[in-house]
Tab-separated table of C-alpha atoms and ligand atoms in Angstrom:
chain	number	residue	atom	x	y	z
V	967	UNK	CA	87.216	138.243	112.446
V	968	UNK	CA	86.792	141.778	113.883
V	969	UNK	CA	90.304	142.420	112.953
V	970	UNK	CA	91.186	140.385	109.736
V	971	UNK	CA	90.027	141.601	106.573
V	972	UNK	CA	91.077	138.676	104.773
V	973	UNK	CA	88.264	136.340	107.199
V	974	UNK	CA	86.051	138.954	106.653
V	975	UNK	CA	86.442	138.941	102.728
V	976	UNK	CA	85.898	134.810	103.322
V	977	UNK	CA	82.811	134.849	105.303
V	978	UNK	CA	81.532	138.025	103.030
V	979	UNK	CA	80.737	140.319	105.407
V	980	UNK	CA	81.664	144.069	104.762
V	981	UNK	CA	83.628	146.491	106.478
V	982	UNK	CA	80.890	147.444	108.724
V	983	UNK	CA	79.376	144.075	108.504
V	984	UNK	CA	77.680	142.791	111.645
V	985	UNK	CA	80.165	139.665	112.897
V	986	UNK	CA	77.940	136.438	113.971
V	987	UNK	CA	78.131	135.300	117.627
V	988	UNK	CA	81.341	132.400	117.233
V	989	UNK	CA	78.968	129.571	118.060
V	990	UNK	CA	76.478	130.338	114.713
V	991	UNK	CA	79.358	128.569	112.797
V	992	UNK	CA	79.282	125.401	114.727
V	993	UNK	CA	75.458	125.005	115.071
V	994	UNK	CA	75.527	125.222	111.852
V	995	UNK	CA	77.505	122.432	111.586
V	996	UNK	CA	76.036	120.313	113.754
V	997	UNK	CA	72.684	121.129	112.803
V	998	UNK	CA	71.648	123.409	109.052
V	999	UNK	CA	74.397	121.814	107.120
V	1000	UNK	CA	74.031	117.939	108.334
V	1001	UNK	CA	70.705	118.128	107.700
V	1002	UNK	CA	70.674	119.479	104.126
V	1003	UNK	CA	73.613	116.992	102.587
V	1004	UNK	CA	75.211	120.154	101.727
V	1005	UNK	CA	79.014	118.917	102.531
V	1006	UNK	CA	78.185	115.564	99.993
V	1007	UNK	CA	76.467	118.006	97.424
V	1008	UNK	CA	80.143	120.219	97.830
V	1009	UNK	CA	82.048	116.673	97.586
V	1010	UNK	CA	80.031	115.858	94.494
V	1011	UNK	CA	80.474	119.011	92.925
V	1012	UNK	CA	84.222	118.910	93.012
V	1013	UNK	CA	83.683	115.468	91.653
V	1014	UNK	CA	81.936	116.640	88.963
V	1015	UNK	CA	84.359	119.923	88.017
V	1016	UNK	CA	87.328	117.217	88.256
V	1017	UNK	CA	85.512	114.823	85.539
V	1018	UNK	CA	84.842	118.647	83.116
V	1019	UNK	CA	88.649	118.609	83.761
V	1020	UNK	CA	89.283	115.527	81.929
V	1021	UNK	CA	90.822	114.049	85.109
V	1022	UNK	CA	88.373	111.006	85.653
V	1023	UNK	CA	88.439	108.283	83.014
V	1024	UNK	CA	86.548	105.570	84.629
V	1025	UNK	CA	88.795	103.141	83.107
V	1026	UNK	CA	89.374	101.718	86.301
V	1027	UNK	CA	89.369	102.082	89.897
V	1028	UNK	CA	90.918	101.790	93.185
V	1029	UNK	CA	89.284	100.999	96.802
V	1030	UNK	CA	90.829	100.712	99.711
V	1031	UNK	CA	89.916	101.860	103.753
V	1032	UNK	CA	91.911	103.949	106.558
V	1033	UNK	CA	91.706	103.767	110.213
V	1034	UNK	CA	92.000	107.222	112.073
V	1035	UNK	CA	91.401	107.672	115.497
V	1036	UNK	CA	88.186	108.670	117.164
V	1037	UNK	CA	87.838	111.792	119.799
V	1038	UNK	CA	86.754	108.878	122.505
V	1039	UNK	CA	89.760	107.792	125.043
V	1040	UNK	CA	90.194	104.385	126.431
V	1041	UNK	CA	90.209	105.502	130.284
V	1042	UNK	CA	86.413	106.380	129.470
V	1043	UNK	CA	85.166	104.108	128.074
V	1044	UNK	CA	83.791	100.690	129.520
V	1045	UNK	CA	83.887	96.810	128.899
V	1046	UNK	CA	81.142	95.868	126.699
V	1047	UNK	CA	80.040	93.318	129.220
V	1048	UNK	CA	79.209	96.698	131.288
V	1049	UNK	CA	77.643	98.295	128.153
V	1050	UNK	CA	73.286	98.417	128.156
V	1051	UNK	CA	72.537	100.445	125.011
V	1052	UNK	CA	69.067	101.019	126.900
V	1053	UNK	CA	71.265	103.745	129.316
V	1054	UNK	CA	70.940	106.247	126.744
V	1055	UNK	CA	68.793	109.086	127.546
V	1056	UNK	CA	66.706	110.982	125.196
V	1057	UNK	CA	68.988	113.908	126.779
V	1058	UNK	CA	72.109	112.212	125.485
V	1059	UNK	CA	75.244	113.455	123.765
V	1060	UNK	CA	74.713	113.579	120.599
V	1061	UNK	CA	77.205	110.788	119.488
V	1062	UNK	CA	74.948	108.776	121.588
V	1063	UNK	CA	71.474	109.632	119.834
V	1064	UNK	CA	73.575	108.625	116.744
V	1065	UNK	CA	74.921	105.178	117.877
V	1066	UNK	CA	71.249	104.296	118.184
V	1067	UNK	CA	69.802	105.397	115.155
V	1068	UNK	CA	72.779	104.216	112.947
V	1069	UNK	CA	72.398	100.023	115.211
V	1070	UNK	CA	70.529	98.775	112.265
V	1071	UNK	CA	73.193	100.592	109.606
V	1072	UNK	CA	75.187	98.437	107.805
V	1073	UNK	CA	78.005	100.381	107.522
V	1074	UNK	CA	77.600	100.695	111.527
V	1075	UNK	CA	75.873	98.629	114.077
V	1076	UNK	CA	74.710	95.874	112.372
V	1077	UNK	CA	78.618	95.981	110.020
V	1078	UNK	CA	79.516	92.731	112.394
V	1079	UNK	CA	77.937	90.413	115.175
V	1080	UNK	CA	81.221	90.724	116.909
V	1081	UNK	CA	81.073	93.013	120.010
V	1082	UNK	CA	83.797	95.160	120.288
V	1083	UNK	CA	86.079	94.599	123.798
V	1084	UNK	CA	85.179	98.044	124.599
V	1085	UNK	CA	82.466	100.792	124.211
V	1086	UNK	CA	83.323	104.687	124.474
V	1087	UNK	CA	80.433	106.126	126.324
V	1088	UNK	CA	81.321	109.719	124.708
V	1089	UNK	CA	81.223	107.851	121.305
V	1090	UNK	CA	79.541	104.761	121.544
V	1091	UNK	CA	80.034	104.195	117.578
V	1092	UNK	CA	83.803	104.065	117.826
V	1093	UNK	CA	85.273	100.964	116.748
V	1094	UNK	CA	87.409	99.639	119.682
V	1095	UNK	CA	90.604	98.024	117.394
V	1096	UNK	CA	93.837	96.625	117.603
V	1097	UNK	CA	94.341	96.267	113.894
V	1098	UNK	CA	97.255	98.401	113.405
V	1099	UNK	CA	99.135	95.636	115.340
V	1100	UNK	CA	100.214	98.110	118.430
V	1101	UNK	CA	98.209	99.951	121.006
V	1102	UNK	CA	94.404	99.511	120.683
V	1103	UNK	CA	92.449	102.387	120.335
V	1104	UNK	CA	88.962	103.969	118.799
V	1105	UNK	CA	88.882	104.777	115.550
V	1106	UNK	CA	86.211	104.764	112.788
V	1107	UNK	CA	86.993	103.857	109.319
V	1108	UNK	CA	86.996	106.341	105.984
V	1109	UNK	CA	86.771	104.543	102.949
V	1110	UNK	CA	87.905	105.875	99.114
V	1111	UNK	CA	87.102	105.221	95.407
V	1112	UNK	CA	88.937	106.612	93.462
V	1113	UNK	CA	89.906	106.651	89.518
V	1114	UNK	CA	93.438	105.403	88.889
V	1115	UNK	CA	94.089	108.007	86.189
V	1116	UNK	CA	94.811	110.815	88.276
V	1117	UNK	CA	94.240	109.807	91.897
V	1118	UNK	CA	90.642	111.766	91.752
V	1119	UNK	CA	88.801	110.654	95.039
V	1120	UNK	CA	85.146	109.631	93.306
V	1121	UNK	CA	83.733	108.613	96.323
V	1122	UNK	CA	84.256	108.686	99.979
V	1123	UNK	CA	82.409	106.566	102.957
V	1124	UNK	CA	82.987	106.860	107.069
V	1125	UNK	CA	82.730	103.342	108.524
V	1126	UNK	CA	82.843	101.149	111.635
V	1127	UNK	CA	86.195	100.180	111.590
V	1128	UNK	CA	85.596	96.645	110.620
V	1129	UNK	CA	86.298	94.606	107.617
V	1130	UNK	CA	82.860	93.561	106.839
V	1131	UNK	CA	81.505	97.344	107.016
V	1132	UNK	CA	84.816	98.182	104.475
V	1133	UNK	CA	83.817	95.935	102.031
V	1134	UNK	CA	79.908	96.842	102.116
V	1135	UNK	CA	81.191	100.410	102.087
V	1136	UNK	CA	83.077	99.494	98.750
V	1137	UNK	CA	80.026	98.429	96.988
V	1138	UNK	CA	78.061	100.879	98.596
V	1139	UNK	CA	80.420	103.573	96.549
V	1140	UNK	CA	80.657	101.665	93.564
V	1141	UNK	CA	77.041	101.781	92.949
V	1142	UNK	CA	76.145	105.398	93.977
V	1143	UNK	CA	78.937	106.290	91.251
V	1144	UNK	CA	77.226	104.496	88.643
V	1145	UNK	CA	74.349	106.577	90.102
V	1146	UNK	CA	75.276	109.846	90.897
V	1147	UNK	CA	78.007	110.503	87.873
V	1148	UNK	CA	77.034	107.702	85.119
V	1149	UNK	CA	80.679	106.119	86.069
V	1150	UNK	CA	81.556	102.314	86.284
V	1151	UNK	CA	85.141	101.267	86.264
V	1152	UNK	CA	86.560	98.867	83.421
V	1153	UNK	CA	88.561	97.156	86.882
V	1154	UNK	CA	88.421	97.094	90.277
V	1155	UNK	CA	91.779	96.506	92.227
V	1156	UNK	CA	91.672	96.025	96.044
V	1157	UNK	CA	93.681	93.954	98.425
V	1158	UNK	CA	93.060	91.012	100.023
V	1159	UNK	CA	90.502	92.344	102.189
V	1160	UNK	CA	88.233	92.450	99.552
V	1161	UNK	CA	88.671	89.053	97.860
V	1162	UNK	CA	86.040	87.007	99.631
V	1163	UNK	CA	83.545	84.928	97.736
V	1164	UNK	CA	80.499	86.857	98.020
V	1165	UNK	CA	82.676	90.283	97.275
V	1166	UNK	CA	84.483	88.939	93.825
V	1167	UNK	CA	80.839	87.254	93.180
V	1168	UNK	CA	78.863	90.518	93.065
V	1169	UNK	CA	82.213	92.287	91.165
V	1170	UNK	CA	82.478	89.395	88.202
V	1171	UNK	CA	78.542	88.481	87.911
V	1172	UNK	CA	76.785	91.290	88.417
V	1173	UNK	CA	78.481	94.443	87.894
V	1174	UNK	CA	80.386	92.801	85.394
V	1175	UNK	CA	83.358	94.671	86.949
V	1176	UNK	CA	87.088	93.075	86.380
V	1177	UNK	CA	88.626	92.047	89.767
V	1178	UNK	CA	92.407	93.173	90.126
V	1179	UNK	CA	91.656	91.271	93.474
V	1180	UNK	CA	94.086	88.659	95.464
V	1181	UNK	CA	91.362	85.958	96.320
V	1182	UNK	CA	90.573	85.760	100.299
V	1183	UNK	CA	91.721	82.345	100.391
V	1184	UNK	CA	92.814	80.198	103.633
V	1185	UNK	CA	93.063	76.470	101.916
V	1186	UNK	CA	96.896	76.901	102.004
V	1187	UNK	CA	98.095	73.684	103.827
V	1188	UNK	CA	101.207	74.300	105.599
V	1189	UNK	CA	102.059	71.101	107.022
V	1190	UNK	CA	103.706	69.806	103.932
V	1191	UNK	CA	100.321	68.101	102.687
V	1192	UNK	CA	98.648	69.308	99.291
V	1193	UNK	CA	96.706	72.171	99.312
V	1194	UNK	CA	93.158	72.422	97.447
V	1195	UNK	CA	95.585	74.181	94.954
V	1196	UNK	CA	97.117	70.949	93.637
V	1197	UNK	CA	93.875	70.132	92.919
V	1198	UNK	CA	92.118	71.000	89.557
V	1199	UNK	CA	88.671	71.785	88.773
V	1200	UNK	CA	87.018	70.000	85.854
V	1201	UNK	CA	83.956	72.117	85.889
V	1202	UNK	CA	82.233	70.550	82.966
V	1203	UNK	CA	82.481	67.004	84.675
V	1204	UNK	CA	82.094	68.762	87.886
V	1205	UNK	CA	84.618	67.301	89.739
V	1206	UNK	CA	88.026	67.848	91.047
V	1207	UNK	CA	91.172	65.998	90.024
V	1208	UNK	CA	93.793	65.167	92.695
V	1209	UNK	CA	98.027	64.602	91.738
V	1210	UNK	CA	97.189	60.761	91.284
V	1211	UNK	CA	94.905	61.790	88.265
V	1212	UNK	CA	91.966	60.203	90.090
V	1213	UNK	CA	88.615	62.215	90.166
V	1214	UNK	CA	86.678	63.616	93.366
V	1215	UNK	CA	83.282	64.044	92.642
V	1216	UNK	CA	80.355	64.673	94.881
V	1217	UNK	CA	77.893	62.257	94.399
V	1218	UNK	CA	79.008	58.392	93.335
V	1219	UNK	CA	75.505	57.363	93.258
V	1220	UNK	CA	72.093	58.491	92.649
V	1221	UNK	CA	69.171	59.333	94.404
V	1222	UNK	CA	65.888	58.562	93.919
V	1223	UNK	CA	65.087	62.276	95.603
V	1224	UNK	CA	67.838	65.151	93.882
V	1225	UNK	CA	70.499	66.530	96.708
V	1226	UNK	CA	71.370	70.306	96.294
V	1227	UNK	CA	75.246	68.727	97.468
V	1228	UNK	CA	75.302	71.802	99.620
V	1229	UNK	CA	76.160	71.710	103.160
V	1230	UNK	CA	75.365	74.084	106.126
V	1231	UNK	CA	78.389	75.832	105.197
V	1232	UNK	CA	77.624	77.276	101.940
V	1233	UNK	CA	79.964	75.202	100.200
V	1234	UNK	CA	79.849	71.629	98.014
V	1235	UNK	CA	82.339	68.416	99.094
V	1236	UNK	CA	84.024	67.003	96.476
V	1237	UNK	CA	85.203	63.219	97.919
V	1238	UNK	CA	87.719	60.573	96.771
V	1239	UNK	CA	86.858	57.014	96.104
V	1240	UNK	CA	88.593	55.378	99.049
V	1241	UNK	CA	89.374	52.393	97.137
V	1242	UNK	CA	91.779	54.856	95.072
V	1243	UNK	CA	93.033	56.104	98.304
V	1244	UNK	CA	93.714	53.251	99.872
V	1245	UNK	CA	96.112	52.728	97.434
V	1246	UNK	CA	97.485	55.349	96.656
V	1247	UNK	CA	101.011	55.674	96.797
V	1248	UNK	CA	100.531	60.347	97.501
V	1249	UNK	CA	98.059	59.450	100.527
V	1250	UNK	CA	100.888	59.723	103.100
V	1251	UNK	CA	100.953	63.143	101.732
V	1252	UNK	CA	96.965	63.621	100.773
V	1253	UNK	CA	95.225	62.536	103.602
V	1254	UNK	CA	96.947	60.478	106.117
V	1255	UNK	CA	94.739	61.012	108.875
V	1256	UNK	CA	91.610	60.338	106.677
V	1257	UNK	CA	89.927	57.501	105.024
V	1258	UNK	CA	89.824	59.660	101.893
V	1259	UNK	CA	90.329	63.121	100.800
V	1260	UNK	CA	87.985	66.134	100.948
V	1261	UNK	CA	87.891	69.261	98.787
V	1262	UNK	CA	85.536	71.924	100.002
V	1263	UNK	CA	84.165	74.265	97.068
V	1264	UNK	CA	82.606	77.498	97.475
V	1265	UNK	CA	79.145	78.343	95.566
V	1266	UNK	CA	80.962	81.347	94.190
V	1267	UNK	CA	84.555	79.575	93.551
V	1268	UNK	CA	84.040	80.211	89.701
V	1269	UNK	CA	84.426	84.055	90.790
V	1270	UNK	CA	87.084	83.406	92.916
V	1271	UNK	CA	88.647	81.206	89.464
V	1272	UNK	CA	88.057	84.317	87.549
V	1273	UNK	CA	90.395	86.631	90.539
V	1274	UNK	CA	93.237	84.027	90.489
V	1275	UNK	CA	93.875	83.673	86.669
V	1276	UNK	CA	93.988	87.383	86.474
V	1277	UNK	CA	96.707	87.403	89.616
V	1278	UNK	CA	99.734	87.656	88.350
V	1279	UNK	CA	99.437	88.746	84.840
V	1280	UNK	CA	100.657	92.249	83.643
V	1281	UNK	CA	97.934	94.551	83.543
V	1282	UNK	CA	97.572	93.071	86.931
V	1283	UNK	CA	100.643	94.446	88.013
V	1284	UNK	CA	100.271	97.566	86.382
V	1285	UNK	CA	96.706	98.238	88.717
V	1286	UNK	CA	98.525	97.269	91.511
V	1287	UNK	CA	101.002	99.798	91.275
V	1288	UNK	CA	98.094	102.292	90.654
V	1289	UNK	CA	96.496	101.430	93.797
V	1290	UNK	CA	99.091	102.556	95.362
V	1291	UNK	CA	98.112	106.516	94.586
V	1292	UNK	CA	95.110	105.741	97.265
V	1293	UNK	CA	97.680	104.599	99.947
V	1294	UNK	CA	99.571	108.003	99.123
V	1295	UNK	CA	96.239	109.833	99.513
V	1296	UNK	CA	95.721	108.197	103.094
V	1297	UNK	CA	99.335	109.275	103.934
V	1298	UNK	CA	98.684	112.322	102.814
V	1299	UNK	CA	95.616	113.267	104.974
V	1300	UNK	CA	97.094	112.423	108.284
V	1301	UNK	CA	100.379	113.740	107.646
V	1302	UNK	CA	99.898	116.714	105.553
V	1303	UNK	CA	95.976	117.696	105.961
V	1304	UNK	CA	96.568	116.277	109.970
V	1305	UNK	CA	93.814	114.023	110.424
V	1306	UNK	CA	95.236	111.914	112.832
V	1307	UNK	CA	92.236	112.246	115.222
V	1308	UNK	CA	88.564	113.084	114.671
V	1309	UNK	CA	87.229	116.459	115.966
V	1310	UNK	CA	83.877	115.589	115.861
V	1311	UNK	CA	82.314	112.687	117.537
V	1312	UNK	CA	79.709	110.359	116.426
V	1313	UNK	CA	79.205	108.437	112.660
V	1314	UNK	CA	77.787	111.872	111.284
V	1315	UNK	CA	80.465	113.690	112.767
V	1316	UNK	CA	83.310	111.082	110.956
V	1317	UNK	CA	81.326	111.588	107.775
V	1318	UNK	CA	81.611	115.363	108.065
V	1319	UNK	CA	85.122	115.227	108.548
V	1320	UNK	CA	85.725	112.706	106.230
V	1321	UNK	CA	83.882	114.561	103.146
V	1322	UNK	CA	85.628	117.859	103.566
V	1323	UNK	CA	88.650	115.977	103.694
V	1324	UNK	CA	87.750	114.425	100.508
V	1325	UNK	CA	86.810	117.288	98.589
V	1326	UNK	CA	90.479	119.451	99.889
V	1327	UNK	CA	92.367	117.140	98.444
V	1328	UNK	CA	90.416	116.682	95.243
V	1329	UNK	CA	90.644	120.243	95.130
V	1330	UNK	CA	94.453	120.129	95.275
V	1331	UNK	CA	94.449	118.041	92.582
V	1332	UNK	CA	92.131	120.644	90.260
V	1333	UNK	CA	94.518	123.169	91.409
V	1334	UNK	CA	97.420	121.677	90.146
V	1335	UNK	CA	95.997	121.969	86.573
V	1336	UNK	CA	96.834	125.543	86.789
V	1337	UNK	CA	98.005	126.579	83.111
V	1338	UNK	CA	101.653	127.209	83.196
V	1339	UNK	CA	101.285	131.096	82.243
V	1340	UNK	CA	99.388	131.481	85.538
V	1341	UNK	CA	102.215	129.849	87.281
V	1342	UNK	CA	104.454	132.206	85.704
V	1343	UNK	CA	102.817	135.479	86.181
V	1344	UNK	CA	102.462	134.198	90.009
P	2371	SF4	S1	95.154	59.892	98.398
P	2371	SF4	FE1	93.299	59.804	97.177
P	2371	SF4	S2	92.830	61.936	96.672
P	2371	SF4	FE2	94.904	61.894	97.435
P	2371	SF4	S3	96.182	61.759	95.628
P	2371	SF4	FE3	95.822	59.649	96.298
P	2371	SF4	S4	93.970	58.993	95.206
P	2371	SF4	FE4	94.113	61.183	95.030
């Protein structure tokens, strides 16, 4: 900076300007900046210029989560059988002092029950994963909404990498949209990650949100028997009907005191008459091993309904070739913008990272609204 006008010019200081001591620019990042949001007010001003732009429609949207690796290596980190949270010091790191405060954090600590098979004791935050199928390693999660139009990033969330803190990060962006910008997408398309119950539930009911969603579903039978697909729900009679055309209901009497029908699970049993199952000529390939058949039902299968008669159809299609532009965005910030690997440590150090990422390449997309004269005279 003592030599290069052109830093100089960026950090507007004059010729004889008085250069800052190196390390002013990093305190302030760890300290002035995280503490007054600026980076998410910079990220939501970009947002902003991009919608002036005409370049966010709202008329649908795209979410979808990326793994990149943490600045914590496996050689020093420690079994979590070894790990006592209670070890940290006041005088800690500080990607320790944040693993504490962020325990109770949904998008953190408390994303899952499940303790990870190791901690990092330089980033105790890092999710320890194997989900990219090869090598384990730590990584924390970023997460992006964005429009479908034009590939506009609307949003952008650092989890635990962790399919339960992805998901809650998804509706965590969804609704600060609606909040921050007055936007709520016409659709919502997602892969399978994010068709659970509860998930298409909260889409279809109550943000009234249409779910371009493949439903989370493991009833698939594979050993050759039907599948609670080959069933079909009556829901005005409230009861299933099997391939014999017999009916599966959940109550065949009734009781003096009301039953909710709804087990410990969360979900209603719908159960064959085993008079018609006896004989029944399909049991052999029904229920062999059973005195009669059983079709579990989730409270919030009408949502899940609502996901699979939209699979499949053509605007379908169409969303899920738009989702791919948030795949190309991922692909594009670890090969072209390099984030491979976190520089900072810690969840507010991911979030940094992950917001200035964010806003670069929604700024590349601004930029390439340059009017074609410019282009031209350039
Ligand atoms: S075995 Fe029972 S449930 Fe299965 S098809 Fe036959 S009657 Fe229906």
């Amino acid at each position: 900076m003592h030599l290069n006008l052109a830093y100089r010019w960026f950090c507007r200081l004059g010729l004889d300007g008085k250069v800052p001591d190196h390390s002013t620019f990093s305190k302030n990042r760890h300290g002035r900046f995280r503490e007054s949001d600026i980076l998410r007010q910079l990220f939501e001003s970009i947002v902003e210029r991009c919608m002036a732009e005409g370049l966010v429609s709202a008329n649908g949207f795209a979410v979808d989560a990326s793994l990149i690796a943490a600045d914590a290596n496996k050689q020093r980190s420690v079994p979590s059988s070894d790990w006592d949270p209670g070890e940290i010091k006041d005088d800690a790191c500080r990607a320790a002092r944040e693993y504490l405060a962020t325990l109770d954090d949904a998008a953190f600590g408390a994303a899952s029950p499940v303790t990870p098979k190791f901690i990092a004791r330089s980033d105790p935050a890092a999710q320890w994963t194997g989900a990219h199928k090869g090598h384990a390693f730590f990584a924390y999660a970023t997460n992006y909404l964005i429009d479908t139009d034009h590939g506009v990033i609307v949003d952008v969330e650092a989890t635990r990498a962790v399919r339960q803190a992805e998901v809650g990060a998804s509706r965590t962006m969804v609704e600060r949209t609606e909040e921050r910008f007055g936007l709520k997408p016409g659709y919502l398309v997602a892969d399978t990650a994010y068709g659970s119950a509860d998930n298409l539930a909260w889409l279809v009911k109550q943000k009234r949100i249409t779910p371009y969603i493949p439903v989370f579903d493991k009833s698939t039978r594979t050993d050759g028997t039907f599948s609670r697909s080959d069933f079909t729900f009556d829901p005005e009679a409230d009861c299933y009907i099997c391939p014999a055309e017999k009916k599966l209901v959940q109550f065949r009497r009734a009781y003096a005191t009301p039953r909710t029908g709804v087990g410990a699970d969360g979900t209603r049993r719908y159960r064959a008459s085993k008079k018609d199952c006896d004989v029944c000529e399909l049991k052999a390939r029904c229920c062999p091993n059973a005195v009669a058949r059983k079709i579990p039902r989730d409270l919030e299968e009408d949502s899940r309904d609502v996901a699979r008669a939209l699979a499949g159809t053509p605007e379908f299609e169409t969303a899920c070739q738009r989702r791919k532009k948030v795949e190309m965005l991922f692909a594009h910030l670890k090969r072209i913008l390099r984030l491979g690997r976190l520089r900072l440590r810690g969840p507010c150090g991911a979030k940094d990272e992950f917001l200035l990422a964010a806003t670069a390449q929604n700024l590349r997309r601004l930029a390439r609204l340059r009017p074609p004269e410019f282009e031209m005279a350039a």
